[in-house]
Tab-separated table of C-alpha atoms and ligand atoms in Angstrom:
chain	number	residue	atom	x	y	z
A	1	UNK	CA	53.304	52.850	23.140
A	2	UNK	CA	55.894	50.155	22.280
A	3	UNK	CA	58.713	50.471	19.684
A	4	UNK	CA	57.216	48.451	16.710
A	5	UNK	CA	59.618	49.704	13.644
A	6	UNK	CA	57.013	52.028	12.140
A	7	UNK	CA	54.513	53.263	14.688
A	8	UNK	CA	54.399	56.924	14.866
A	9	UNK	CA	54.223	59.264	18.015
A	10	UNK	CA	51.812	61.984	18.509
A	11	UNK	CA	53.563	65.291	18.098
A	12	UNK	CA	51.318	67.845	16.072
A	13	UNK	CA	47.973	69.144	15.185
A	14	UNK	CA	47.603	68.109	11.411
A	15	UNK	CA	44.583	68.354	9.218
A	16	UNK	CA	43.713	65.026	7.773
A	17	UNK	CA	42.513	65.519	4.369
A	18	UNK	CA	41.960	61.907	3.202
A	19	UNK	CA	41.117	58.691	5.085
A	20	UNK	CA	43.883	56.424	5.955
A	21	UNK	CA	43.116	53.137	7.103
A	22	UNK	CA	45.774	52.269	9.624
A	23	UNK	CA	46.505	48.643	10.801
A	24	UNK	CA	45.004	47.957	13.985
A	25	UNK	CA	47.505	46.114	16.266
A	26	UNK	CA	46.109	46.663	19.674
A	27	UNK	CA	43.992	44.637	21.987
A	28	UNK	CA	41.167	44.758	24.260
A	29	UNK	CA	41.145	44.079	27.890
A	30	UNK	CA	38.310	42.053	29.160
A	31	UNK	CA	38.515	42.527	32.692
A	32	UNK	CA	35.172	43.766	32.705
A	33	UNK	CA	36.281	46.963	34.055
A	34	UNK	CA	36.550	49.717	31.425
A	35	UNK	CA	37.458	48.102	28.207
A	36	UNK	CA	40.825	50.013	27.892
A	37	UNK	CA	41.987	49.970	24.577
A	38	UNK	CA	45.466	49.760	23.773
A	39	UNK	CA	46.240	51.049	20.242
A	40	UNK	CA	49.249	50.942	17.855
A	41	UNK	CA	48.617	52.201	14.386
A	42	UNK	CA	51.142	51.229	12.088
A	43	UNK	CA	52.438	53.049	8.811
A	44	UNK	CA	51.233	50.603	5.895
A	45	UNK	CA	54.440	49.742	4.337
A	46	UNK	CA	54.264	51.704	1.298
A	47	UNK	CA	52.673	54.960	2.628
A	48	UNK	CA	56.034	56.312	3.676
A	49	UNK	CA	55.945	60.206	2.956
A	50	UNK	CA	56.002	62.602	6.043
A	51	UNK	CA	52.363	63.787	5.018
A	52	UNK	CA	51.087	60.299	5.636
A	53	UNK	CA	52.863	59.831	8.806
A	54	UNK	CA	51.383	63.131	10.100
A	55	UNK	CA	47.925	62.202	9.068
A	56	UNK	CA	48.390	59.092	10.957
A	57	UNK	CA	49.561	61.034	13.992
A	58	UNK	CA	46.306	62.778	13.842
A	59	UNK	CA	44.179	59.749	13.481
A	60	UNK	CA	46.147	58.116	16.408
A	61	UNK	CA	45.586	61.212	18.644
A	62	UNK	CA	41.814	61.184	17.728
A	63	UNK	CA	41.356	57.550	18.162
A	64	UNK	CA	43.585	57.563	21.199
A	65	UNK	CA	41.419	59.946	22.789
A	66	UNK	CA	38.047	57.829	22.873
A	67	UNK	CA	40.380	55.380	24.997
A	68	UNK	CA	42.328	57.805	27.287
A	69	UNK	CA	39.498	59.964	28.298
A	70	UNK	CA	39.918	63.513	26.524
A	71	UNK	CA	43.044	64.286	28.248
A	72	UNK	CA	43.841	67.075	26.044
A	73	UNK	CA	40.402	67.398	23.976
A	74	UNK	CA	39.176	70.461	25.997
A	75	UNK	CA	42.336	72.481	25.146
A	76	UNK	CA	41.328	75.801	23.244
A	77	UNK	CA	37.620	75.211	23.270
A	78	UNK	CA	36.772	77.323	25.768
A	79	UNK	CA	37.742	81.125	25.974
A	80	UNK	CA	39.531	81.967	29.304
A	81	UNK	CA	38.461	85.027	31.257
A	82	UNK	CA	41.588	86.011	33.568
A	83	UNK	CA	39.570	88.034	35.614
A	84	UNK	CA	37.014	85.147	36.526
A	85	UNK	CA	39.999	82.846	37.785
A	86	UNK	CA	39.794	82.769	41.493
A	87	UNK	CA	42.597	83.406	43.732
A	88	UNK	CA	45.185	84.640	41.320
A	89	UNK	CA	47.782	86.956	42.553
A	90	UNK	CA	48.415	90.072	40.449
A	91	UNK	CA	51.515	88.640	38.775
A	92	UNK	CA	49.553	85.409	37.849
A	93	UNK	CA	46.649	87.876	36.696
A	94	UNK	CA	49.431	89.869	34.230
A	95	UNK	CA	50.567	86.634	32.999
A	96	UNK	CA	47.106	85.252	32.312
A	97	UNK	CA	46.336	88.285	30.212
A	98	UNK	CA	49.801	88.401	28.425
A	99	UNK	CA	49.619	84.585	27.656
A	100	UNK	CA	46.034	83.996	27.412
A	101	UNK	CA	46.343	81.309	24.480
A	102	UNK	CA	48.218	79.017	26.596
A	103	UNK	CA	46.072	79.304	29.865
A	104	UNK	CA	43.797	76.441	28.940
A	105	UNK	CA	47.266	74.275	28.949
A	106	UNK	CA	48.070	75.702	32.283
A	107	UNK	CA	44.698	74.602	33.680
A	108	UNK	CA	45.122	71.193	31.970
A	109	UNK	CA	48.713	70.919	33.574
A	110	UNK	CA	47.312	71.344	37.066
A	111	UNK	CA	44.470	68.896	36.296
A	112	UNK	CA	47.052	66.095	35.375
A	113	UNK	CA	49.259	66.692	38.127
A	114	UNK	CA	46.020	66.353	40.609
A	115	UNK	CA	45.099	63.088	38.952
A	116	UNK	CA	48.496	61.534	38.888
A	117	UNK	CA	48.935	62.536	42.559
A	118	UNK	CA	45.603	60.627	43.120
A	119	UNK	CA	46.856	57.712	41.178
A	120	UNK	CA	50.082	57.680	43.196
A	121	UNK	CA	48.446	57.701	46.367
A	122	UNK	CA	45.174	55.720	45.583
A	123	UNK	CA	44.575	53.417	48.729
A	124	UNK	CA	46.873	55.145	50.856
A	125	UNK	CA	45.638	57.104	54.083
A	126	UNK	CA	46.308	60.270	52.304
A	127	UNK	CA	45.009	60.048	48.981
A	128	UNK	CA	45.428	63.228	47.678
A	129	UNK	CA	41.739	64.413	48.100
A	130	UNK	CA	42.832	67.394	50.135
A	131	UNK	CA	43.821	68.962	46.898
A	132	UNK	CA	40.907	70.665	45.060
A	133	UNK	CA	40.827	70.286	41.407
A	134	UNK	CA	41.173	73.833	40.280
A	135	UNK	CA	43.843	76.380	39.954
A	136	UNK	CA	43.725	76.880	43.825
A	137	UNK	CA	46.451	74.579	43.679
A	138	UNK	CA	48.613	77.518	43.573
A	139	UNK	CA	47.196	78.907	46.843
A	140	UNK	CA	47.589	77.152	50.125
A	141	UNK	CA	47.861	73.710	49.225
A	142	UNK	CA	48.127	72.180	52.270
A	143	UNK	CA	48.945	74.169	55.375
A	144	UNK	CA	51.753	72.195	56.632
A	145	UNK	CA	55.107	71.745	55.371
A	146	UNK	CA	55.002	68.274	54.863
A	147	UNK	CA	56.351	65.518	52.449
A	148	UNK	CA	52.750	65.541	51.133
A	149	UNK	CA	52.824	69.294	50.185
A	150	UNK	CA	56.195	68.740	48.873
A	151	UNK	CA	54.757	66.163	46.388
A	152	UNK	CA	51.495	68.222	45.481
A	153	UNK	CA	53.795	71.127	44.468
A	154	UNK	CA	56.324	69.053	42.461
A	155	UNK	CA	53.753	67.238	40.517
A	156	UNK	CA	51.450	70.289	39.749
A	157	UNK	CA	54.246	72.308	38.644
A	158	UNK	CA	55.452	69.336	36.439
A	159	UNK	CA	52.127	68.899	35.303
A	160	UNK	CA	51.941	72.569	33.984
A	161	UNK	CA	55.282	72.581	32.424
A	162	UNK	CA	54.224	68.903	30.949
A	163	UNK	CA	51.019	70.307	29.377
A	164	UNK	CA	52.369	73.375	28.194
A	165	UNK	CA	55.356	71.763	26.242
A	166	UNK	CA	52.958	69.331	24.758
A	167	UNK	CA	50.315	71.491	23.601
A	168	UNK	CA	53.204	73.926	22.071
A	169	UNK	CA	54.293	70.908	20.221
A	170	UNK	CA	50.966	70.137	18.960
A	171	UNK	CA	50.837	73.461	17.519
A	172	UNK	CA	47.946	74.926	19.668
A	173	UNK	CA	49.585	78.493	20.423
A	174	UNK	CA	51.325	81.048	18.254
A	175	UNK	CA	53.901	81.944	20.743
A	176	UNK	CA	55.522	78.440	21.026
A	177	UNK	CA	56.088	75.269	19.093
A	178	UNK	CA	58.830	73.030	18.874
A	179	UNK	CA	62.283	73.274	20.014
A	180	UNK	CA	64.442	74.049	17.064
A	181	UNK	CA	67.792	74.314	18.791
A	182	UNK	CA	68.714	70.563	18.192
A	183	UNK	CA	70.333	71.180	14.512
A	184	UNK	CA	73.797	70.034	14.042
A	185	UNK	CA	74.887	66.464	12.993
A	186	UNK	CA	73.455	64.270	15.771
A	187	UNK	CA	75.206	61.060	14.754
A	188	UNK	CA	75.644	58.156	12.748
A	189	UNK	CA	72.505	56.586	10.845
A	190	UNK	CA	69.840	59.441	11.988
A	191	UNK	CA	68.806	63.092	11.765
A	192	UNK	CA	66.679	65.241	13.514
A	193	UNK	CA	63.149	65.457	12.452
A	194	UNK	CA	59.875	65.850	13.688
A	195	UNK	CA	58.933	67.971	16.455
A	196	UNK	CA	61.197	68.155	19.718
A	197	UNK	CA	59.319	69.232	22.548
A	198	UNK	CA	60.284	72.574	23.963
A	199	UNK	CA	60.489	71.685	27.741
A	200	UNK	CA	62.550	74.950	28.449
A	201	UNK	CA	59.296	76.874	27.402
A	202	UNK	CA	56.751	74.870	29.184
A	203	UNK	CA	59.364	75.015	32.446
A	204	UNK	CA	59.573	78.801	32.313
A	205	UNK	CA	55.765	79.089	32.072
A	206	UNK	CA	55.390	76.751	34.993
A	207	UNK	CA	57.991	78.902	36.883
A	208	UNK	CA	56.569	82.035	36.143
A	209	UNK	CA	52.937	81.144	37.091
A	210	UNK	CA	53.575	78.245	39.920
A	211	UNK	CA	56.242	80.383	41.451
A	212	UNK	CA	54.507	83.563	41.463
A	213	UNK	CA	53.296	83.397	45.055
A	214	UNK	CA	56.490	82.027	46.408
A	215	UNK	CA	58.293	85.188	46.915
A	216	UNK	CA	58.013	85.749	50.713
A	217	UNK	CA	61.339	85.549	52.703
A	218	UNK	CA	59.899	82.630	54.649
A	219	UNK	CA	60.598	78.853	54.772
A	220	UNK	CA	57.568	77.805	53.497
A	221	UNK	CA	58.206	79.877	50.455
A	222	UNK	CA	61.679	78.291	50.002
A	223	UNK	CA	60.425	74.715	50.458
A	224	UNK	CA	57.509	75.291	47.819
A	225	UNK	CA	60.104	76.895	45.418
A	226	UNK	CA	62.480	74.075	45.552
A	227	UNK	CA	59.953	71.433	45.256
A	228	UNK	CA	58.195	73.274	42.361
A	229	UNK	CA	61.486	73.377	40.783
A	230	UNK	CA	62.274	69.453	41.556
A	231	UNK	CA	58.942	68.816	39.678
A	232	UNK	CA	59.983	70.634	36.489
A	233	UNK	CA	63.654	69.087	36.600
A	234	UNK	CA	62.156	65.812	36.812
A	235	UNK	CA	60.608	66.444	33.296
A	236	UNK	CA	64.220	67.485	31.725
A	237	UNK	CA	65.700	64.403	33.462
A	238	UNK	CA	63.280	61.970	31.771
A	239	UNK	CA	63.306	63.547	28.148
A	240	UNK	CA	64.382	61.067	25.640
A	241	UNK	CA	64.691	60.539	22.156
A	242	UNK	CA	61.946	59.187	19.912
A	243	UNK	CA	62.687	58.131	16.721
A	244	UNK	CA	61.112	56.807	13.435
A	245	UNK	CA	62.176	54.947	10.487
A	246	UNK	CA	61.895	55.433	6.998
A	247	UNK	CA	62.610	53.605	4.030
A	248	UNK	CA	61.142	50.512	2.410
A	249	UNK	CA	58.952	48.703	4.920
A	250	UNK	CA	61.110	47.467	7.851
A	251	UNK	CA	64.475	48.802	6.273
A	252	UNK	CA	65.109	51.772	8.396
A	253	UNK	CA	67.340	53.401	5.987
A	254	UNK	CA	66.856	56.594	7.435
A	255	UNK	CA	65.893	57.436	10.794
A	256	UNK	CA	64.486	60.931	12.278
A	257	UNK	CA	64.596	61.510	15.941
A	258	UNK	CA	63.329	64.142	18.322
A	259	UNK	CA	63.219	64.887	22.079
A	260	UNK	CA	60.127	63.900	23.618
A	261	UNK	CA	58.625	64.039	27.231
A	262	UNK	CA	57.846	60.855	28.872
A	263	UNK	CA	54.530	59.815	29.474
A	264	UNK	CA	53.179	61.761	32.612
A	265	UNK	CA	52.822	58.451	34.705
A	266	UNK	CA	56.536	57.965	34.407
A	267	UNK	CA	57.003	61.449	35.868
A	268	UNK	CA	54.324	60.642	38.511
A	269	UNK	CA	56.466	57.364	39.431
A	270	UNK	CA	59.536	59.282	39.435
A	271	UNK	CA	58.405	62.091	41.867
A	272	UNK	CA	56.849	59.171	43.907
A	273	UNK	CA	60.181	57.754	44.561
A	274	UNK	CA	61.357	61.178	45.359
A	275	UNK	CA	58.594	61.472	47.804
A	276	UNK	CA	59.587	58.429	49.424
A	277	UNK	CA	63.367	59.507	49.898
A	278	UNK	CA	62.358	63.332	50.394
A	279	UNK	CA	65.056	65.334	52.846
A	280	UNK	CA	63.789	66.661	56.376
A	281	UNK	CA	64.916	69.887	56.863
A	282	UNK	CA	65.107	72.660	59.425
A	283	UNK	CA	64.424	76.164	59.373
A	284	UNK	CA	67.354	78.608	59.899
A	285	UNK	CA	66.808	82.523	60.362
A	286	UNK	CA	69.269	84.968	58.981
A	287	UNK	CA	69.415	88.629	59.484
A	288	UNK	CA	69.839	90.364	56.042
A	289	UNK	CA	69.632	93.989	54.863
A	290	UNK	CA	65.974	93.169	53.893
A	291	UNK	CA	65.061	91.892	57.468
A	292	UNK	CA	64.759	88.459	58.552
A	293	UNK	CA	65.043	85.573	55.985
A	294	UNK	CA	64.428	81.923	56.704
A	295	UNK	CA	66.598	79.329	54.796
A	296	UNK	CA	66.319	75.315	55.179
A	297	UNK	CA	69.266	73.048	55.853
A	298	UNK	CA	69.326	69.533	56.071
A	299	UNK	CA	68.409	68.215	59.548
A	300	UNK	CA	70.623	65.222	59.476
A	301	UNK	CA	74.239	65.825	58.339
A	302	UNK	CA	75.025	61.922	57.961
A	303	UNK	CA	72.390	62.045	54.962
A	304	UNK	CA	73.293	63.230	51.466
A	305	UNK	CA	72.188	66.796	51.317
A	306	UNK	CA	69.374	67.199	48.753
A	307	UNK	CA	70.065	68.311	45.513
A	308	UNK	CA	67.618	70.279	43.232
A	309	UNK	CA	65.961	67.140	42.191
A	310	UNK	CA	65.158	66.146	45.599
A	311	UNK	CA	61.915	67.191	47.373
A	312	UNK	CA	62.221	68.613	50.936
A	313	UNK	CA	60.146	69.265	53.745
A	314	UNK	CA	60.395	70.587	57.261
A	315	UNK	CA	57.098	69.329	59.206
A	316	UNK	CA	56.171	65.703	60.054
A	317	UNK	CA	52.995	64.351	58.577
A	318	UNK	CA	50.362	63.292	60.792
A	319	UNK	CA	49.241	59.515	60.603
A	320	UNK	CA	46.153	60.627	58.746
A	321	UNK	CA	43.928	58.341	60.777
A	322	UNK	CA	41.602	60.861	62.101
A	323	UNK	CA	40.169	63.978	60.286
A	324	UNK	CA	41.767	67.212	60.981
A	325	UNK	CA	41.330	70.011	58.840
A	326	UNK	CA	44.670	71.744	59.907
A	327	UNK	CA	46.646	69.027	58.494
A	328	UNK	CA	44.352	68.207	55.558
A	329	UNK	CA	43.637	64.877	56.947
A	330	UNK	CA	40.396	63.528	55.936
A	331	UNK	CA	40.747	60.436	58.335
A	332	UNK	CA	40.282	57.012	56.980
A	333	UNK	CA	36.586	56.205	58.266
A	334	UNK	CA	34.496	54.644	55.495
A	335	UNK	CA	37.533	54.281	53.019
A	336	UNK	CA	37.456	51.203	51.105
A	337	UNK	CA	40.299	48.552	52.174
A	338	UNK	CA	41.708	45.642	50.676
A	339	UNK	CA	41.109	42.761	52.934
A	340	UNK	CA	43.849	40.465	51.501
A	341	UNK	CA	46.594	43.035	51.458
A	342	UNK	CA	49.368	43.288	53.936
A	343	UNK	CA	50.279	46.412	52.565
A	344	UNK	CA	49.156	50.349	53.362
A	345	UNK	CA	45.745	49.510	51.431
A	346	UNK	CA	45.020	46.616	53.483
A	347	UNK	CA	42.355	46.864	56.115
A	348	UNK	CA	44.837	46.726	59.114
A	349	UNK	CA	46.950	49.454	58.285
A	350	UNK	CA	44.339	51.696	56.088
A	351	UNK	CA	41.663	51.652	59.276
A	352	UNK	CA	44.545	52.165	61.885
A	353	UNK	CA	43.539	49.203	63.770
A	354	UNK	CA	39.989	50.266	64.044
A	355	UNK	CA	38.550	47.131	62.117
A	356	UNK	CA	36.264	46.996	58.998
A	357	UNK	CA	32.931	46.397	58.007
A	358	UNK	CA	31.805	44.203	55.136
A	359	UNK	CA	28.960	44.577	52.788
A	360	UNK	CA	28.172	43.069	49.246
A	361	UNK	CA	27.556	45.415	46.188
A	362	UNK	CA	26.182	44.640	42.768
A	363	UNK	CA	27.723	46.451	39.924
A	364	UNK	CA	26.686	46.889	36.434
A	365	UNK	CA	29.800	46.634	34.385
A	366	UNK	CA	30.877	46.617	30.706
A	367	UNK	CA	31.748	43.409	29.741
A	368	UNK	CA	32.508	41.215	26.441
A	369	UNK	CA	33.467	44.076	24.621
A	370	UNK	CA	34.320	44.046	20.842
A	371	UNK	CA	36.217	46.557	18.923
A	372	UNK	CA	34.467	47.342	15.463
A	373	UNK	CA	36.336	48.682	12.497
A	374	UNK	CA	36.914	51.756	12.751
A	375	UNK	CA	36.815	52.733	15.584
A	376	UNK	CA	34.740	52.187	18.162
A	377	UNK	CA	33.893	49.693	21.164
A	378	UNK	CA	30.713	48.048	21.818
A	379	UNK	CA	30.128	46.347	25.206
A	380	UNK	CA	27.447	44.390	26.965
A	381	UNK	CA	26.402	44.974	30.439
A	382	UNK	CA	27.161	42.356	33.026
A	383	UNK	CA	25.884	42.560	36.684
A	384	UNK	CA	28.864	41.395	39.263
A	385	UNK	CA	28.610	40.969	43.025
A	386	UNK	CA	31.496	42.357	45.182
A	387	UNK	CA	32.290	42.244	48.589
A	388	UNK	CA	33.041	45.749	49.859
A	389	UNK	CA	35.206	46.289	52.981
A	390	UNK	CA	35.074	49.655	54.614
A	391	UNK	CA	37.093	51.014	57.416
A	392	UNK	CA	35.072	51.610	60.896
B	1	NAG	C1	40.249	59.264	49.219
B	1	NAG	O1	39.973	59.746	50.531
B	1	NAG	C2	38.461	60.501	50.729
B	1	NAG	C3	38.497	60.861	52.174
B	1	NAG	O2	38.632	59.691	52.908
B	1	NAG	C4	37.487	59.586	50.166
B	1	NAG	O3	36.145	60.331	50.207
B	1	NAG	C5	37.696	59.247	48.804
B	1	NAG	O4	36.792	58.276	48.321
B	1	NAG	C6	39.045	58.260	48.444
B	1	NAG	N1	39.212	58.498	47.265
B	1	NAG	C7	39.768	57.193	46.568
B	1	NAG	C8	39.713	57.136	45.259
B	1	NAG	O5	39.714	56.130	47.222
B	2	NAG	C1	37.183	72.498	46.762
B	2	NAG	O1	36.349	73.383	45.861
B	2	NAG	C2	34.924	73.356	45.976
B	2	NAG	C3	34.618	74.084	44.758
B	2	NAG	O2	35.082	73.918	43.940
B	2	NAG	C4	34.555	73.999	47.367
B	2	NAG	O3	33.315	74.215	47.668
B	2	NAG	C5	35.245	73.245	48.491
B	2	NAG	O4	35.121	73.757	49.694
B	2	NAG	C6	36.779	73.091	48.014
B	2	NAG	N1	37.656	71.991	49.084
B	2	NAG	C7	38.559	72.661	49.846
B	2	NAG	C8	39.073	71.250	50.824
B	2	NAG	O5	39.363	73.513	49.525
B	3	NAG	C1	44.309	43.258	47.269
B	3	NAG	O1	45.486	43.023	47.576
B	3	NAG	C2	45.888	41.814	46.967
B	3	NAG	C3	47.161	41.284	47.581
B	3	NAG	O2	48.164	42.505	47.727
B	3	NAG	C4	46.120	42.151	45.399
B	3	NAG	O3	46.487	40.854	44.743
B	3	NAG	C5	44.781	42.434	44.958
B	3	NAG	O4	44.894	43.060	43.530
B	3	NAG	C6	44.193	43.491	45.519
B	3	NAG	N1	42.712	43.955	45.328
B	3	NAG	C7	42.424	45.076	44.692
B	3	NAG	C8	40.974	45.251	44.661
B	3	NAG	O5	43.089	46.122	44.840
């Protein structure tokens, strides 16, 4: 969302009691693919009370979900039976029963984490398909202690913290809400207002839940704990102030501001950088009173030691060219490659030098989409022919 004076941010679940006609300023992409809608809804100049703003938030969330694909729409609609979730360890089961109202957002968090992982790694040899779209994420994700495992843990635990934080701010649970610690006088020309997202609470939930299995004294547990925490820390790093103007149209006499999480994509990009610069570690064994304990130490002294924000791993990744269940590699045979790219998604690299096949494919696509007031999109169907290249 762009910073256009009055546009409002989604931050609460509110009841709309009147119909407001917001000003539509978005545009439609006509690439024939999916007709993504980009919507900005402006507060009409004179309706500036908090109430109206909030109803607009509500409108925007509702309208927005048409386009973004029901990211949060399933929250709270299905009762959760903790006993029926596969693979929970006792601590997680207890947690689930105590905090059952936030379990839908825990599940949602895992899902957005994995979707983001698949987005970040699309077109690469390892494309995050080894990870199942379920709570099993907290079990053995990938057997080996590779960079990929590090990323999956970080993004999933970030996803949980993110989704729980967001749903608390939206008012969907009674045990959590907005972060009320920001009182005091913030600065010249603005005051605290709206709902600061309580990332501490979301992180606590993620820590309790995602780290519940990671209490063994071995190296892998230490690695998972570290990377889970790095994922959560990334959100705290990327929190930012969002502000809204009040006053006569455009005058911004009074500004109210609140802390907000970034878009999850921003977190994905950030953690992908951390994946690229992840630190290789070695395992050290110590004898302690409770027995042998494994810890991790940087493999190379001449690199900067990893901080809590960095990802760590201690086993090298396979090249993911051939299928191998042990390493979580599916191989790249039959993967679609990009014949004009010299990057990792190009046929040379993605197919590991084995060459590629080409076929043509006709696809029905939505096209000539038109946005109708208010608020739906109608498209025609067109047939397009594509060359599809797949790895041998
Ligand atoms: C990811 O890789 C798997 C296994 O090679 C493949 O089946 C799947 O289609 C790929 N997904 C995408 C989005 O490319
Ligand atoms: C993923 O989950 C499905 C069921 O949801 C299961 O049949 C499949 O074996 C799982 N795959 C992996 C790699 O764990
Ligand atoms: C293929 O690669 C080229 C060059 O990097 C890029 O411009 C193009 O968008 C890619 N095509 C697809 C379908 O990703």
